[in-house]
Amino acid sequence: MEINQLKAFELVARLGSYSKASRYLDVSQPTISLRIKELEKDVGGYLFVRSGKRMVLTELGKGFLPYARQALEILTKGKERALSIKEGTRGEIAIGTLPTFTNGPFTSIVMEMQHRFPDIDVTIHTGHNQQIIDMLYDGFVKMGLITSPFFNKDLKKLHTIKETLVFVAHHSHPLTGMKGYGIEDIFASGKPYIMTDWSEESKHLQKTHIHFGTDSIELPPATALDFIRQEMGAALLTESMVSQLIKKGILVKLEPNDMPVLYREIALISLDREQSLPPAAQLFVKTVKSGSWGQVGTTEKVAF
């Protein structure tokens, strides 16, 4: 049973004529007759009888017609889906990302994908750098967002997003009322200064400012944020983590007079080059590249 036979059958049933069906499909009338005969062999009996100038369905034909139409509809939908997957407007993407990169720019990227390509399902898995790399090798994800730099030569960097880092404290913290202070004062007056690990470089920078006797503690970024919200200490966090709390006046961005532009780099990576990725994944990469996220100032930069 072939799709051309089903199309011929459905058209003759709808138009009541072999000749009209042949013109519609742009084939000869004998071709339509042959297709119907071959289909009748499969279903085991006549599908049409002549009534005047029209071909009308037999009881067998009436019983078979709904299923033929259903089969054609399913095949049409399957063809449309295959075409949309090929074009990238439909499909699935599995992405691994850092727990500290699940809001801010990443939220904007996923929302943009949902808005522009609602038929692409984006699945998110979280983990640390090595866990995400393992996910890539295991085929669990197609792309990952990890801290840069990385040193695995198998990985292809598709794009880099730069997240600004800022010092913050609760609005009631004494630092928020100080004038003309420097970075060193934040470490000395944090009480405690909460050190966060964005990379080896950022950890080193913070440790160089923590002197013997400094009231300090090292915490994961999410825990550090909880401490600050509870009016305890000051920390260096990504602006995306704290922007809404700053807008609400709960936290205050600390701006020492010797403050450089600080950021951490997030690399979008894959084992494949962009041109080799599935179409839906390529659309994700283009979405990441087209946004305004990851923009930092042009003044002095200290890369974390």
mmCIF file of C-alpha atoms in Angstrom:
data_model
loop_
_atom_site.group_PDB
_atom_site.id
_atom_site.type_symbol
_atom_site.label_atom_id
_atom_site.label_comp_id
_atom_site.label_asym_id
_atom_site.label_seq_id
_atom_site.Cartn_x
_atom_site.Cartn_y
_atom_site.Cartn_z
ATOM 1 C CA MET A 1 0.000 0.000 0.000
ATOM 2 C CA GLU A 2 1.583 3.248 -1.192
ATOM 3 C CA ILE A 3 0.872 6.870 -0.396
ATOM 4 C CA ASN A 4 0.141 7.621 -4.057
ATOM 5 C CA GLN A 5 -2.582 4.963 -4.004
ATOM 6 C CA LEU A 6 -4.144 6.505 -0.899
ATOM 7 C CA LYS A 7 -4.035 9.982 -2.459
ATOM 8 C CA ALA A 8 -5.713 8.731 -5.620
ATOM 9 C CA PHE A 9 -8.388 6.924 -3.592
ATOM 10 C CA GLU A 10 -9.140 9.968 -1.413
ATOM 11 C CA LEU A 11 -9.368 12.273 -4.438
ATOM 12 C CA VAL A 12 -11.687 9.998 -6.409
ATOM 13 C CA ALA A 13 -13.879 9.662 -3.304
ATOM 14 C CA ARG A 14 -13.982 13.456 -2.914
ATOM 15 C CA LEU A 15 -14.291 14.430 -6.584
ATOM 16 C CA GLY A 16 -16.312 11.441 -7.800
ATOM 17 C CA SER A 17 -14.237 11.080 -10.933
ATOM 18 C CA TYR A 18 -11.065 9.366 -12.112
ATOM 19 C CA SER A 19 -10.511 12.091 -14.725
ATOM 20 C CA LYS A 20 -10.815 14.928 -12.203
ATOM 21 C CA ALA A 21 -8.452 13.150 -9.839
ATOM 22 C CA SER A 22 -5.954 12.653 -12.691
ATOM 23 C CA ARG A 23 -6.059 16.380 -13.554
ATOM 24 C CA TYR A 24 -5.647 17.326 -9.888
ATOM 25 C CA LEU A 25 -2.568 15.123 -9.505
ATOM 26 C CA ASP A 26 -1.305 15.930 -13.015
ATOM 27 C CA VAL A 27 -1.089 12.279 -14.038
ATOM 28 C CA SER A 28 -2.918 10.226 -16.669
ATOM 29 C CA GLN A 29 -6.322 8.686 -15.992
ATOM 30 C CA PRO A 30 -4.966 5.140 -16.551
ATOM 31 C CA THR A 31 -2.419 5.851 -13.786
ATOM 32 C CA ILE A 32 -5.258 6.686 -11.378
ATOM 33 C CA SER A 33 -7.126 3.527 -12.428
ATOM 34 C CA LEU A 34 -4.007 1.411 -11.869
ATOM 35 C CA ARG A 35 -3.412 2.909 -8.419
ATOM 36 C CA ILE A 36 -7.006 2.194 -7.375
ATOM 37 C CA LYS A 37 -6.797 -1.391 -8.670
ATOM 38 C CA GLU A 38 -3.561 -2.027 -6.750
ATOM 39 C CA LEU A 39 -5.149 -0.600 -3.594
ATOM 40 C CA GLU A 40 -8.223 -2.786 -4.063
ATOM 41 C CA LYS A 41 -5.959 -5.840 -4.145
ATOM 42 C CA ASP A 42 -4.587 -4.840 -0.736
ATOM 43 C CA VAL A 43 -7.967 -4.170 0.900
ATOM 44 C CA GLY A 44 -9.607 -7.204 -0.702
ATOM 45 C CA GLY A 45 -12.440 -5.800 -2.794
ATOM 46 C CA TYR A 46 -13.879 -3.026 -4.935
ATOM 47 C CA LEU A 47 -13.714 0.498 -3.490
ATOM 48 C CA PHE A 48 -15.873 2.226 -6.131
ATOM 49 C CA VAL A 49 -18.824 1.521 -8.396
ATOM 50 C CA ARG A 50 -20.075 3.726 -11.226
ATOM 51 C CA SER A 51 -23.376 5.539 -10.669
ATOM 52 C CA GLY A 52 -24.235 7.587 -13.750
ATOM 53 C CA LYS A 53 -21.259 9.846 -14.424
ATOM 54 C CA ARG A 54 -19.871 9.578 -10.899
ATOM 55 C CA MET A 55 -17.768 7.034 -9.091
ATOM 56 C CA VAL A 56 -19.305 6.315 -5.710
ATOM 57 C CA LEU A 57 -17.910 4.403 -2.770
ATOM 58 C CA THR A 58 -18.860 0.820 -2.076
ATOM 59 C CA GLU A 59 -19.512 -0.212 1.517
ATOM 60 C CA LEU A 60 -15.918 -1.414 1.623
ATOM 61 C CA GLY A 61 -14.782 1.978 0.316
ATOM 62 C CA LYS A 62 -16.875 3.868 2.874
ATOM 63 C CA GLY A 63 -15.378 1.817 5.667
ATOM 64 C CA PHE A 64 -11.831 2.323 4.422
ATOM 65 C CA LEU A 65 -12.052 6.070 3.617
ATOM 66 C CA PRO A 66 -11.702 7.487 7.190
ATOM 67 C CA TYR A 67 -8.559 5.436 7.791
ATOM 68 C CA ALA A 68 -7.072 6.408 4.449
ATOM 69 C CA ARG A 69 -7.645 10.088 5.267
ATOM 70 C CA GLN A 70 -6.181 9.610 8.737
ATOM 71 C CA ALA A 71 -3.096 7.943 7.276
ATOM 72 C CA LEU A 72 -2.634 10.787 4.772
ATOM 73 C CA GLU A 73 -3.044 13.379 7.523
ATOM 74 C CA ILE A 74 -0.465 11.657 9.723
ATOM 75 C CA LEU A 75 1.973 11.366 6.838
ATOM 76 C CA THR A 76 1.479 15.047 5.969
ATOM 77 C CA LYS A 77 2.109 16.062 9.575
ATOM 78 C CA GLY A 78 5.159 13.812 9.680
ATOM 79 C CA LYS A 79 6.540 15.430 6.528
ATOM 80 C CA GLU A 80 5.878 18.911 7.938
ATOM 81 C CA ARG A 81 7.574 17.994 11.198
ATOM 82 C CA ALA A 82 10.595 16.545 9.419
ATOM 83 C CA LEU A 83 10.879 19.716 7.323
ATOM 84 C CA SER A 84 10.605 21.969 10.400
ATOM 85 C CA ILE A 85 13.277 19.907 12.186
ATOM 86 C CA LYS A 86 15.509 20.268 9.121
ATOM 87 C CA GLU A 87 14.918 24.033 9.140
ATOM 88 C CA GLY A 88 15.464 24.187 12.910
ATOM 89 C CA THR A 89 12.064 25.655 13.792
ATOM 90 C CA ARG A 90 11.114 22.473 15.632
ATOM 91 C CA GLY A 91 13.199 20.059 17.644
ATOM 92 C CA GLU A 92 14.868 19.447 20.987
ATOM 93 C CA ILE A 93 18.016 20.885 22.555
ATOM 94 C CA ALA A 94 19.656 19.624 25.757
ATOM 95 C CA ILE A 95 21.975 22.153 27.385
ATOM 96 C CA GLY A 96 24.163 21.942 30.473
ATOM 97 C CA THR A 97 24.770 25.083 32.505
ATOM 98 C CA LEU A 98 26.310 26.179 35.781
ATOM 99 C CA PRO A 99 23.959 26.556 38.783
ATOM 100 C CA THR A 100 25.173 30.157 39.089
ATOM 101 C CA PHE A 101 24.205 30.856 35.478
ATOM 102 C CA THR A 102 20.532 29.930 35.608
ATOM 103 C CA ASN A 103 19.174 33.463 35.901
ATOM 104 C CA GLY A 104 19.914 36.848 34.368
ATOM 105 C CA PRO A 105 21.332 36.465 30.831
ATOM 106 C CA PHE A 106 20.502 32.759 30.663
ATOM 107 C CA THR A 107 16.857 33.415 31.546
ATOM 108 C CA SER A 108 16.707 36.063 28.805
ATOM 109 C CA ILE A 109 18.200 33.647 26.269
ATOM 110 C CA VAL A 110 15.729 30.858 27.072
ATOM 111 C CA MET A 111 12.785 33.310 27.032
ATOM 112 C CA GLU A 112 13.904 34.613 23.632
ATOM 113 C CA MET A 113 14.063 31.037 22.306
ATOM 114 C CA GLN A 114 10.585 30.325 23.667
ATOM 115 C CA HIS A 115 9.221 33.500 22.087
ATOM 116 C CA ARG A 116 10.823 33.047 18.664
ATOM 117 C CA PHE A 117 10.806 29.249 18.391
ATOM 118 C CA PRO A 118 8.008 27.860 20.599
ATOM 119 C CA ASP A 119 8.215 24.432 18.940
ATOM 120 C CA ILE A 120 11.831 23.906 20.030
ATOM 121 C CA ASP A 121 11.999 22.174 23.403
ATOM 122 C CA VAL A 122 14.960 23.382 25.469
ATOM 123 C CA THR A 123 15.974 20.984 28.261
ATOM 124 C CA ILE A 124 18.304 22.338 30.949
ATOM 125 C CA HIS A 125 20.694 20.318 33.117
ATOM 126 C CA THR A 126 22.933 21.901 35.744
ATOM 127 C CA GLY A 127 26.368 20.953 36.992
ATOM 128 C CA HIS A 128 29.861 22.239 37.563
ATOM 129 C CA ASN A 129 32.405 22.598 34.747
ATOM 130 C CA GLN A 130 33.647 19.002 34.744
ATOM 131 C CA GLN A 131 30.138 17.597 35.149
ATOM 132 C CA ILE A 132 28.959 19.538 32.101
ATOM 133 C CA ILE A 133 31.973 18.366 30.093
ATOM 134 C CA ASP A 134 31.162 14.771 31.108
ATOM 135 C CA MET A 135 27.557 15.330 29.966
ATOM 136 C CA LEU A 136 28.865 16.379 26.558
ATOM 137 C CA TYR A 137 31.041 13.276 26.211
ATOM 138 C CA ASP A 138 28.153 11.052 27.340
ATOM 139 C CA GLY A 139 25.842 12.639 24.770
ATOM 140 C CA PHE A 140 23.513 13.779 27.560
ATOM 141 C CA VAL A 141 23.695 17.393 26.359
ATOM 142 C CA LYS A 142 24.608 18.925 23.000
ATOM 143 C CA MET A 143 26.015 22.181 24.347
ATOM 144 C CA GLY A 144 27.268 23.500 27.645
ATOM 145 C CA LEU A 145 27.835 26.813 29.403
ATOM 146 C CA ILE A 146 30.960 26.672 31.554
ATOM 147 C CA THR A 147 33.459 29.034 33.141
ATOM 148 C CA SER A 148 36.199 30.186 30.782
ATOM 149 C CA PRO A 149 39.081 29.578 30.328
ATOM 150 C CA PHE A 150 39.005 25.832 29.867
ATOM 151 C CA PHE A 151 41.832 23.635 28.632
ATOM 152 C CA ASN A 152 40.157 20.668 26.963
ATOM 153 C CA LYS A 153 41.191 20.703 23.303
ATOM 154 C CA ASP A 154 38.175 18.630 22.245
ATOM 155 C CA LEU A 155 35.792 21.439 23.162
ATOM 156 C CA LYS A 156 34.765 24.080 20.634
ATOM 157 C CA LYS A 157 34.051 27.560 21.984
ATOM 158 C CA LEU A 158 30.971 28.819 20.147
ATOM 159 C CA HIS A 159 30.545 32.103 22.008
ATOM 160 C CA THR A 160 31.578 33.934 25.173
ATOM 161 C CA ILE A 161 29.256 35.760 27.545
ATOM 162 C CA LYS A 162 30.780 38.198 30.010
ATOM 163 C CA GLU A 163 28.961 38.675 33.311
ATOM 164 C CA THR A 164 29.813 41.776 35.316
ATOM 165 C CA LEU A 165 30.824 41.146 38.930
ATOM 166 C CA VAL A 166 29.930 43.689 41.609
ATOM 167 C CA PHE A 167 30.490 44.101 45.324
ATOM 168 C CA VAL A 168 27.195 44.164 47.232
ATOM 169 C CA ALA A 169 25.910 44.417 50.786
ATOM 170 C CA HIS A 170 22.548 44.732 52.551
ATOM 171 C CA HIS A 171 21.145 48.263 52.532
ATOM 172 C CA SER A 172 21.616 48.408 56.332
ATOM 173 C CA HIS A 173 25.315 47.482 56.186
ATOM 174 C CA PRO A 174 27.707 50.239 57.396
ATOM 175 C CA LEU A 175 29.569 50.112 54.061
ATOM 176 C CA THR A 176 26.553 51.528 52.230
ATOM 177 C CA GLY A 177 26.875 54.798 54.138
ATOM 178 C CA MET A 178 30.618 55.261 53.633
ATOM 179 C CA LYS A 179 32.048 57.900 51.338
ATOM 180 C CA GLY A 180 35.312 57.835 49.427
ATOM 181 C CA TYR A 181 36.234 54.252 50.218
ATOM 182 C CA GLY A 182 38.327 51.762 48.265
ATOM 183 C CA ILE A 183 38.284 48.034 47.588
ATOM 184 C CA GLU A 184 40.512 47.408 50.593
ATOM 185 C CA ASP A 185 37.848 48.963 52.853
ATOM 186 C CA ILE A 186 35.242 46.454 51.632
ATOM 187 C CA PHE A 187 37.445 43.571 52.717
ATOM 188 C CA ALA A 188 38.280 45.229 56.026
ATOM 189 C CA SER A 189 34.711 46.329 56.858
ATOM 190 C CA GLY A 190 32.649 43.493 55.367
ATOM 191 C CA LYS A 191 32.321 41.763 58.757
ATOM 192 C CA PRO A 192 32.513 39.256 57.346
ATOM 193 C CA TYR A 193 33.836 39.627 53.839
ATOM 194 C CA ILE A 194 32.351 36.637 52.027
ATOM 195 C CA MET A 195 34.741 35.211 49.461
ATOM 196 C CA THR A 196 33.073 33.562 46.437
ATOM 197 C CA ASP A 197 34.742 31.244 43.943
ATOM 198 C CA TRP A 198 34.054 32.335 40.385
ATOM 199 C CA SER A 199 37.370 31.023 39.085
ATOM 200 C CA GLU A 200 40.933 30.450 40.232
ATOM 201 C CA GLU A 201 41.783 34.001 39.179
ATOM 202 C CA SER A 202 38.940 35.615 41.110
ATOM 203 C CA LYS A 203 39.764 33.578 44.196
ATOM 204 C CA HIS A 204 43.394 34.690 43.978
ATOM 205 C CA LEU A 205 42.409 38.355 43.634
ATOM 206 C CA GLN A 206 40.187 38.192 46.690
ATOM 207 C CA LYS A 207 42.751 36.328 48.763
ATOM 208 C CA THR A 208 45.386 38.974 48.051
ATOM 209 C CA HIS A 209 43.131 41.542 49.762
ATOM 210 C CA ILE A 210 42.391 39.400 52.813
ATOM 211 C CA HIS A 211 45.048 40.045 55.430
ATOM 212 C CA PHE A 212 45.753 38.202 58.652
ATOM 213 C CA GLY A 213 42.964 38.895 61.099
ATOM 214 C CA THR A 214 40.426 39.908 58.436
ATOM 215 C CA ASP A 215 36.928 38.746 59.311
ATOM 216 C CA SER A 216 36.167 36.565 56.291
ATOM 217 C CA ILE A 217 34.428 33.386 55.237
ATOM 218 C CA GLU A 218 34.324 31.442 51.958
ATOM 219 C CA LEU A 219 30.893 30.362 50.694
ATOM 220 C CA PRO A 220 29.242 29.236 47.456
ATOM 221 C CA PRO A 221 27.642 32.173 45.586
ATOM 222 C CA ALA A 222 24.035 31.183 46.387
ATOM 223 C CA THR A 223 24.844 30.836 50.100
ATOM 224 C CA ALA A 224 26.737 34.129 50.045
ATOM 225 C CA LEU A 225 23.658 35.833 48.617
ATOM 226 C CA ASP A 226 21.513 34.375 51.410
ATOM 227 C CA PHE A 227 23.970 35.705 53.995
ATOM 228 C CA ILE A 228 23.840 39.199 52.529
ATOM 229 C CA ARG A 229 20.055 39.185 52.365
ATOM 230 C CA GLN A 230 20.133 38.356 56.083
ATOM 231 C CA GLU A 231 22.230 41.515 56.667
ATOM 232 C CA MET A 232 25.506 39.634 57.050
ATOM 233 C CA GLY A 233 28.657 40.709 55.226
ATOM 234 C CA ALA A 234 29.670 41.870 51.752
ATOM 235 C CA ALA A 235 30.573 39.799 48.705
ATOM 236 C CA LEU A 236 31.509 39.822 45.045
ATOM 237 C CA LEU A 237 28.591 38.452 43.023
ATOM 238 C CA THR A 238 27.386 38.530 39.440
ATOM 239 C CA GLU A 239 25.235 41.518 38.650
ATOM 240 C CA SER A 240 22.542 39.231 37.265
ATOM 241 C CA MET A 241 22.194 37.531 40.664
ATOM 242 C CA VAL A 242 21.551 40.782 42.508
ATOM 243 C CA SER A 243 20.068 43.245 40.001
ATOM 244 C CA GLN A 244 16.458 42.745 41.097
ATOM 245 C CA LEU A 245 17.365 42.978 44.796
ATOM 246 C CA ILE A 246 19.271 46.202 44.083
ATOM 247 C CA LYS A 247 16.257 47.628 42.226
ATOM 248 C CA LYS A 248 14.040 46.805 45.206
ATOM 249 C CA GLY A 249 16.460 48.521 47.553
ATOM 250 C CA ILE A 250 17.183 45.366 49.545
ATOM 251 C CA LEU A 251 20.830 45.268 48.488
ATOM 252 C CA VAL A 252 23.186 48.061 47.551
ATOM 253 C CA LYS A 253 25.900 47.951 44.912
ATOM 254 C CA LEU A 254 29.183 49.010 46.482
ATOM 255 C CA GLU A 255 31.230 51.327 44.282
ATOM 256 C CA PRO A 256 34.742 51.879 45.651
ATOM 257 C CA ASN A 257 36.723 54.696 44.090
ATOM 258 C CA ASP A 258 39.338 52.286 42.727
ATOM 259 C CA MET A 259 36.816 49.841 41.262
ATOM 260 C CA PRO A 260 37.886 48.264 37.935
ATOM 261 C CA VAL A 261 35.434 46.534 35.597
ATOM 262 C CA LEU A 262 35.288 42.961 36.857
ATOM 263 C CA TYR A 263 33.607 40.077 35.096
ATOM 264 C CA ARG A 264 33.576 36.339 34.700
ATOM 265 C CA GLU A 265 33.494 34.693 31.302
ATOM 266 C CA ILE A 266 30.963 31.995 30.442
ATOM 267 C CA ALA A 267 31.787 29.966 27.338
ATOM 268 C CA LEU A 268 29.128 28.293 25.211
ATOM 269 C CA ILE A 269 30.804 25.041 24.181
ATOM 270 C CA SER A 270 30.167 21.903 22.176
ATOM 271 C CA LEU A 271 32.092 18.937 20.859
ATOM 272 C CA ASP A 272 30.943 19.993 17.385
ATOM 273 C CA ARG A 273 31.627 23.146 15.427
ATOM 274 C CA GLU A 274 28.618 25.427 14.980
ATOM 275 C CA GLN A 275 28.158 24.401 11.326
ATOM 276 C CA SER A 276 27.958 20.721 12.348
ATOM 277 C CA LEU A 277 25.299 21.212 15.034
ATOM 278 C CA PRO A 278 21.654 20.234 14.404
ATOM 279 C CA PRO A 279 19.575 23.141 13.007
ATOM 280 C CA ALA A 280 17.728 23.755 16.303
ATOM 281 C CA ALA A 281 21.036 23.950 18.167
ATOM 282 C CA GLN A 282 22.363 26.389 15.564
ATOM 283 C CA LEU A 283 19.361 28.617 16.217
ATOM 284 C CA PHE A 284 20.181 28.564 19.932
ATOM 285 C CA VAL A 285 23.744 29.660 19.181
ATOM 286 C CA LYS A 286 22.476 32.467 16.937
ATOM 287 C CA THR A 287 20.083 33.579 19.677
ATOM 288 C CA VAL A 288 22.926 33.689 22.189
ATOM 289 C CA LYS A 289 25.101 35.686 19.779
ATOM 290 C CA SER A 290 22.373 38.145 18.800
ATOM 291 C CA GLY A 291 21.431 39.350 22.304
ATOM 292 C CA SER A 292 22.738 42.302 24.305
ATOM 293 C CA TRP A 293 23.574 40.048 27.243
ATOM 294 C CA GLY A 294 27.205 39.668 28.121
ATOM 295 C CA GLN A 295 28.147 43.268 27.352
ATOM 296 C CA VAL A 296 30.609 44.953 29.725
ATOM 297 C CA GLY A 297 32.187 48.348 29.836
ATOM 298 C CA THR A 298 35.230 49.324 27.805
ATOM 299 C CA THR A 299 37.299 50.585 30.741
ATOM 300 C CA GLU A 300 40.003 48.551 32.456
ATOM 301 C CA LYS A 301 39.016 44.903 32.760
ATOM 302 C CA VAL A 302 40.131 42.231 35.155
ATOM 303 C CA ALA A 303 39.072 38.884 33.631
ATOM 304 C CA PHE A 304 37.889 36.309 36.133
#
